[in-house]
mmCIF file of C-alpha atoms in Angstrom:
data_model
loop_
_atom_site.group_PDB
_atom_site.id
_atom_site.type_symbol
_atom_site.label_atom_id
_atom_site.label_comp_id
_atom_site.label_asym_id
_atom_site.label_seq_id
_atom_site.Cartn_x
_atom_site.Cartn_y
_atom_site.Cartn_z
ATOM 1 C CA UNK A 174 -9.513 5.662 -20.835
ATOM 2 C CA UNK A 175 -6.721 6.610 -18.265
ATOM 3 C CA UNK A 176 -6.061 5.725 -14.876
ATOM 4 C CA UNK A 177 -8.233 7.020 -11.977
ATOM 5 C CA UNK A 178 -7.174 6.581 -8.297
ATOM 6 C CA UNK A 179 -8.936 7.789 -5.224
ATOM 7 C CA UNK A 180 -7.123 8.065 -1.841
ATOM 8 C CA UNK A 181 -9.380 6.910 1.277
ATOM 9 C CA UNK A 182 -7.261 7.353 3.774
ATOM 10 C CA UNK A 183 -3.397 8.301 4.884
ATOM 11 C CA UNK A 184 -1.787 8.858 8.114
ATOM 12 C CA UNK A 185 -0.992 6.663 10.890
ATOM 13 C CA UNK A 186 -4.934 6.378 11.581
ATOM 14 C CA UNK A 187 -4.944 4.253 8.115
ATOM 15 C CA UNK A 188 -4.076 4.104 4.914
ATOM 16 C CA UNK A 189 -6.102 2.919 1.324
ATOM 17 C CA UNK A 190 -6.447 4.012 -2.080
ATOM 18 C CA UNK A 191 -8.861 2.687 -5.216
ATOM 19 C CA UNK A 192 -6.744 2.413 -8.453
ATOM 20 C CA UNK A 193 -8.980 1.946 -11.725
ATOM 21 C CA UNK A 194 -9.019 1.057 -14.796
ATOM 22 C CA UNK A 195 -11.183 -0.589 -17.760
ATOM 23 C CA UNK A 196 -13.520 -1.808 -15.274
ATOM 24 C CA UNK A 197 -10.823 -3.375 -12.892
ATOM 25 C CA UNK A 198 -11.147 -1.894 -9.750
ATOM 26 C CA UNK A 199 -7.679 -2.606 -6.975
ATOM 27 C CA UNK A 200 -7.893 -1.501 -3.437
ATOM 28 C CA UNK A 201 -3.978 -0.836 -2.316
ATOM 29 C CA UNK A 202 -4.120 -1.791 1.843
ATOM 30 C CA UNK A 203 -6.791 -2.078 3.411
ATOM 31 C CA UNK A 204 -5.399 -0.144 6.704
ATOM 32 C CA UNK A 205 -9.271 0.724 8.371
ATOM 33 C CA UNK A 206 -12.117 -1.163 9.606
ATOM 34 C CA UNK A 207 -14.126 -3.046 7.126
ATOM 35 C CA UNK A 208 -16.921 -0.791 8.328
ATOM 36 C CA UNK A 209 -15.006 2.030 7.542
ATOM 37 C CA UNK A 210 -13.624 1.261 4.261
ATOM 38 C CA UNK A 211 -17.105 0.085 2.769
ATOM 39 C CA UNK A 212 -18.199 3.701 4.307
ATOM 40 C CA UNK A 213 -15.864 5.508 2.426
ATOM 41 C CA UNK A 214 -15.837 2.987 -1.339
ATOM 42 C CA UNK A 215 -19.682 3.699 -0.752
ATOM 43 C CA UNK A 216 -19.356 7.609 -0.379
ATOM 44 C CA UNK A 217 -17.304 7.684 -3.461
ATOM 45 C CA UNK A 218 -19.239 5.288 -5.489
ATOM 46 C CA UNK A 219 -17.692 2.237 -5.226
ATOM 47 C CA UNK A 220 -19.263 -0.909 -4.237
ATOM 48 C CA UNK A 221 -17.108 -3.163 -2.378
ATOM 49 C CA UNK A 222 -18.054 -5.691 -4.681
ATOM 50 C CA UNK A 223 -16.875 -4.378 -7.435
ATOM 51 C CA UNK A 224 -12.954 -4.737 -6.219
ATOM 52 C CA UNK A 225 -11.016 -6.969 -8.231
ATOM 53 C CA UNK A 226 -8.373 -7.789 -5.173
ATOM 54 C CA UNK A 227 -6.678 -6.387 -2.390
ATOM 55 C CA UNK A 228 -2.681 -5.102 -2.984
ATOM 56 C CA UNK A 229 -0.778 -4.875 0.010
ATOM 57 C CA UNK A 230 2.210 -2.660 0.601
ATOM 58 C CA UNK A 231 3.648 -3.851 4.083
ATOM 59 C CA UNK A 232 2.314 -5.847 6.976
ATOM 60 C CA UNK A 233 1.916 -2.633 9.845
ATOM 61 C CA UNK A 234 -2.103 -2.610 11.183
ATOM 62 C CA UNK A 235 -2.450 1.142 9.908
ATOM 63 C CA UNK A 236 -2.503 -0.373 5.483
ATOM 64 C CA UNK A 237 -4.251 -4.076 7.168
ATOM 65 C CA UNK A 238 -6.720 -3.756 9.812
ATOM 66 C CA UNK A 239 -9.368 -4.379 7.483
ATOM 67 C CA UNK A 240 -7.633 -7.231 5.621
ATOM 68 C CA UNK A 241 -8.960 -10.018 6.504
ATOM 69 C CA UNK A 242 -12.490 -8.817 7.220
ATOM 70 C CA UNK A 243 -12.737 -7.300 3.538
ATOM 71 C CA UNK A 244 -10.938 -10.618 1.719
ATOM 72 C CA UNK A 245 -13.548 -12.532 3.676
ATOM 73 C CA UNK A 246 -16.719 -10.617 3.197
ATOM 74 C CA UNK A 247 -16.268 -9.529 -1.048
ATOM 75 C CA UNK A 248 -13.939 -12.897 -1.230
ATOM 76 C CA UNK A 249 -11.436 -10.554 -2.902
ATOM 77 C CA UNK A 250 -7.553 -12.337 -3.569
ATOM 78 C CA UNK A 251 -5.063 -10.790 -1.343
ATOM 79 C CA UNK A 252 -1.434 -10.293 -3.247
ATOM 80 C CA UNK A 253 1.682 -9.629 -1.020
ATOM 81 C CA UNK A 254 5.069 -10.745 -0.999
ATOM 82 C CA UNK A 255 5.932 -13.981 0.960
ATOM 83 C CA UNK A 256 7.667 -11.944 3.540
ATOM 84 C CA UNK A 257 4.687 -9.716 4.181
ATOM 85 C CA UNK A 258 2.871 -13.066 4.529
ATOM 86 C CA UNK A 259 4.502 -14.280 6.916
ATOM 87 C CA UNK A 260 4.553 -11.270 8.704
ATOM 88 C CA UNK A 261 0.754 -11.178 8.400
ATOM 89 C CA UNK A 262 -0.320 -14.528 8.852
ATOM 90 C CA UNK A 263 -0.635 -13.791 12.626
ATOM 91 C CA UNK A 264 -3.286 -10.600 12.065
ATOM 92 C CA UNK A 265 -5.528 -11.144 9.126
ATOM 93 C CA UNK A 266 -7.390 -14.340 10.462
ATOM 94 C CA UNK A 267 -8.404 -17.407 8.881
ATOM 95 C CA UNK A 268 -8.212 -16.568 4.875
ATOM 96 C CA UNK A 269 -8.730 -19.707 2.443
ATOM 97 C CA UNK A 270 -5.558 -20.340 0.274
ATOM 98 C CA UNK A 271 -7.461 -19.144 -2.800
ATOM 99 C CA UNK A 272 -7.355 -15.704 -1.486
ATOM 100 C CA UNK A 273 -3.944 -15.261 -0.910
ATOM 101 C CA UNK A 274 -1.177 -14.213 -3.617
ATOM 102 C CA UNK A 275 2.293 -14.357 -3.090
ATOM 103 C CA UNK A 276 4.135 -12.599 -5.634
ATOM 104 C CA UNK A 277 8.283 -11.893 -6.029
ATOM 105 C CA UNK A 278 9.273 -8.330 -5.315
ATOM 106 C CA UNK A 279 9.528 -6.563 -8.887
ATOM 107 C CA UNK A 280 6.909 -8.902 -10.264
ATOM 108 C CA UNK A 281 4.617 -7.602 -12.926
ATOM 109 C CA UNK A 282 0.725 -8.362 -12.581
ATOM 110 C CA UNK A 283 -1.815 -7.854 -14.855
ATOM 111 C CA UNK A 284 -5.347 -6.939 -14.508
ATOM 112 C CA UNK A 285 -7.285 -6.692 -17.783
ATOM 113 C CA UNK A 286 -5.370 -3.498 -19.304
ATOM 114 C CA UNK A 287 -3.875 -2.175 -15.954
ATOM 115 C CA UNK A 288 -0.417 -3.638 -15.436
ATOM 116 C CA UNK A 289 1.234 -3.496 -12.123
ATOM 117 C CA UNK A 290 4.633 -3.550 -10.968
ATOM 118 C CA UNK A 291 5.858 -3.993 -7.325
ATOM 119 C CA UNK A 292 9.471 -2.371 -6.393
ATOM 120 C CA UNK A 293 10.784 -2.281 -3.014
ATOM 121 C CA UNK A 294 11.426 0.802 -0.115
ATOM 122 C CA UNK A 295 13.011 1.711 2.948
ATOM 123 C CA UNK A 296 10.958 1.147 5.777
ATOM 124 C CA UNK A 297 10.666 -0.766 9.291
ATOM 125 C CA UNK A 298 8.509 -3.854 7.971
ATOM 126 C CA UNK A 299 9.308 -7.585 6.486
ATOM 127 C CA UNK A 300 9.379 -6.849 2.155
ATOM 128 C CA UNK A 301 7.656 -3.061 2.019
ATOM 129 C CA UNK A 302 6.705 -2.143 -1.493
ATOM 130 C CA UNK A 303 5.378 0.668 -3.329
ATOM 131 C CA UNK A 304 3.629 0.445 -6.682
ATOM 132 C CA UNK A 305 3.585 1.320 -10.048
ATOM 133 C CA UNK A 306 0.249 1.070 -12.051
ATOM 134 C CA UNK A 307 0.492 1.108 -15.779
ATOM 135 C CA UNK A 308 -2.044 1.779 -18.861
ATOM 136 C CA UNK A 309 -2.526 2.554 -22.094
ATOM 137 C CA UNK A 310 1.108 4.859 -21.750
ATOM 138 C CA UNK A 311 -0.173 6.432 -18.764
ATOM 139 C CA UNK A 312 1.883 5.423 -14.881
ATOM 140 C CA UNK A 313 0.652 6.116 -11.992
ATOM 141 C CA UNK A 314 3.466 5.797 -8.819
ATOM 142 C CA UNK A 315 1.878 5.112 -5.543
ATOM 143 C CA UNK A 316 4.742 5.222 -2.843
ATOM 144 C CA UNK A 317 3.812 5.051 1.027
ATOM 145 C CA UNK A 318 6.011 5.083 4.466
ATOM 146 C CA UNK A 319 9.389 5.704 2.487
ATOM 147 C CA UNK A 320 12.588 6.077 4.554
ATOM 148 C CA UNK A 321 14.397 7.966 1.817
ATOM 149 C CA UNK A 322 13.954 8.755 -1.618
ATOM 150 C CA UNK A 323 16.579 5.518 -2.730
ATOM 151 C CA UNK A 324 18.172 5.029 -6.283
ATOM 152 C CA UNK A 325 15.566 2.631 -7.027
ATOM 153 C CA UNK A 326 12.540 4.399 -6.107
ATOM 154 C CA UNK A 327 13.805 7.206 -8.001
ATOM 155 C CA UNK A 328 14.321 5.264 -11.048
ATOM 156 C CA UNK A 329 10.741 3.233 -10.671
ATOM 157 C CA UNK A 330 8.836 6.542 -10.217
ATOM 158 C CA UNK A 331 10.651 8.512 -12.617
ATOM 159 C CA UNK A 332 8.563 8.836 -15.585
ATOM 160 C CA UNK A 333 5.299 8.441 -13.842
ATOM 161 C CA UNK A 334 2.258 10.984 -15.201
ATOM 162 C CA UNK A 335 1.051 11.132 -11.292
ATOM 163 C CA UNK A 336 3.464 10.534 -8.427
ATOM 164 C CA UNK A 337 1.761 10.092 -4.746
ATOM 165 C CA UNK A 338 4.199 10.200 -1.848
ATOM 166 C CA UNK A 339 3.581 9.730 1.735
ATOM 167 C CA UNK A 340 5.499 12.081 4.392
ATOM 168 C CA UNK A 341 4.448 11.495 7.821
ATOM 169 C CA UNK A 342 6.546 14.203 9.505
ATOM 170 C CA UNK A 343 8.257 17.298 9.627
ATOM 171 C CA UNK A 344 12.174 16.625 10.901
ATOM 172 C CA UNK A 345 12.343 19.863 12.891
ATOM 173 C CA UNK A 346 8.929 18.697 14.720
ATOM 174 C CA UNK A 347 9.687 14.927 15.124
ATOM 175 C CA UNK A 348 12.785 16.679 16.460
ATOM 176 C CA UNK A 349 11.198 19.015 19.561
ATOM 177 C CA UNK A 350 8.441 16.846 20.382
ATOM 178 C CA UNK A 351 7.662 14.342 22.327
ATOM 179 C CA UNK A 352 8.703 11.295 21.432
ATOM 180 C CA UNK A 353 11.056 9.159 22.679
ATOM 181 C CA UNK A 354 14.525 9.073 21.350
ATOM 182 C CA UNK A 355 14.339 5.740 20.450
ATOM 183 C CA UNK A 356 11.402 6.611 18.378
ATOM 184 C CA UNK A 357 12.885 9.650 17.213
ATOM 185 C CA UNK A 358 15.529 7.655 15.832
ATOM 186 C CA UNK A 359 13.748 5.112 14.202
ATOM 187 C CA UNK A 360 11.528 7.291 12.342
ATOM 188 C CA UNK A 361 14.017 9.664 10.993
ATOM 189 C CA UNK A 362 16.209 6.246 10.168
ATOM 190 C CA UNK A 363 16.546 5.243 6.125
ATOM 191 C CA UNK A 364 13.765 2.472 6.968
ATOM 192 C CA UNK A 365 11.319 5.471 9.174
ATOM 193 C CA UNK A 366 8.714 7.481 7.899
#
């Protein structure tokens, strides 16, 4: 049995993907309404309650408006790094202490067979991480809001079977539109988009 992933959503609206494997099922963010995401689990098969926990990669509202609401409602753990925490303590609501995870960047969790791995990226937020998702020999990268390609994402998503990258812009458009130059700058920074 391999690895199966299923992308919800990506793009500044929202992001969330379903990662399986031997009946474990991990949502990574939870960047849409609660509404929405049980929509979209439901059109693809998936109950809600069938999630073994939440992953988050960084604390901005498009991978965590739904956070809270889904942790509450399918009382699912929530793992992030202490920094995202922190940074998220003031958005997700009230969550019990049983539901939330801290982990160390570059910590290894395991879920049944599926093995995870955190590693961290460039980007404008507390601790952003992407993941790795490992079983049975097969890895699966999942890497989201990346400033640049660094050394170390490189080397962490080298030898993946499936590598899923998020680019939120073209350079020449970010460029010529309309943004602000502050904006412009920020984005197109080694911590942007």
């Amino acid at each position: 049995m391999s690895i199966r992933f299923t992308i919800l959503a990506s793009g500044s609206t929202g992001n969330s993907t379903v990662v399986e494997h031997g009946g474990v099922r991990v949502l990574l963010d939870a960047g849409l309404s609660a509404k929405k995401l049980e929509e979209l689990l439901g059109a693809r098969g998936v109950s809600p309650g069938e999630l073994h926990c939440i992953l988050v990669t960084h604390e901005h509202s498009d991978h965590v408006r739904g956070l809270g609401a889904m942790a509450r409602k399918f009382n699912l753990p929530v793992y992030a790094n202490m920094n995202t925490w922190n940074a998220l303590d003031r958005t997700v609501g009230d969550l019990p202490d049983d539901l939330r995870v801290a982990f160390r960047t570059g910590d290894r969790l395991s879920f049944g067979e599926l093995e995870v791995e955190s590693f961290p990226i460039s980007h404008d937020a507390a601790e952003p991480v992407a993941y790795n998702f490992m079983a049975n020999g097969v890895k699966l990268s999942i890497a989201t809001d990346i400033g640049y390609m660094s050394p170390v994402v490189k080397e962490k998503t080298r030898d993946a079977d499936v590598l899923v990258l998020e680019s939120n812009h073209d350079v020449e458009m970010l460029r010529v539109g309309r943004y602000p130059w502050n904006v412009k700058r920020r984005i197109l920074s080694d911590v942007g988009h």
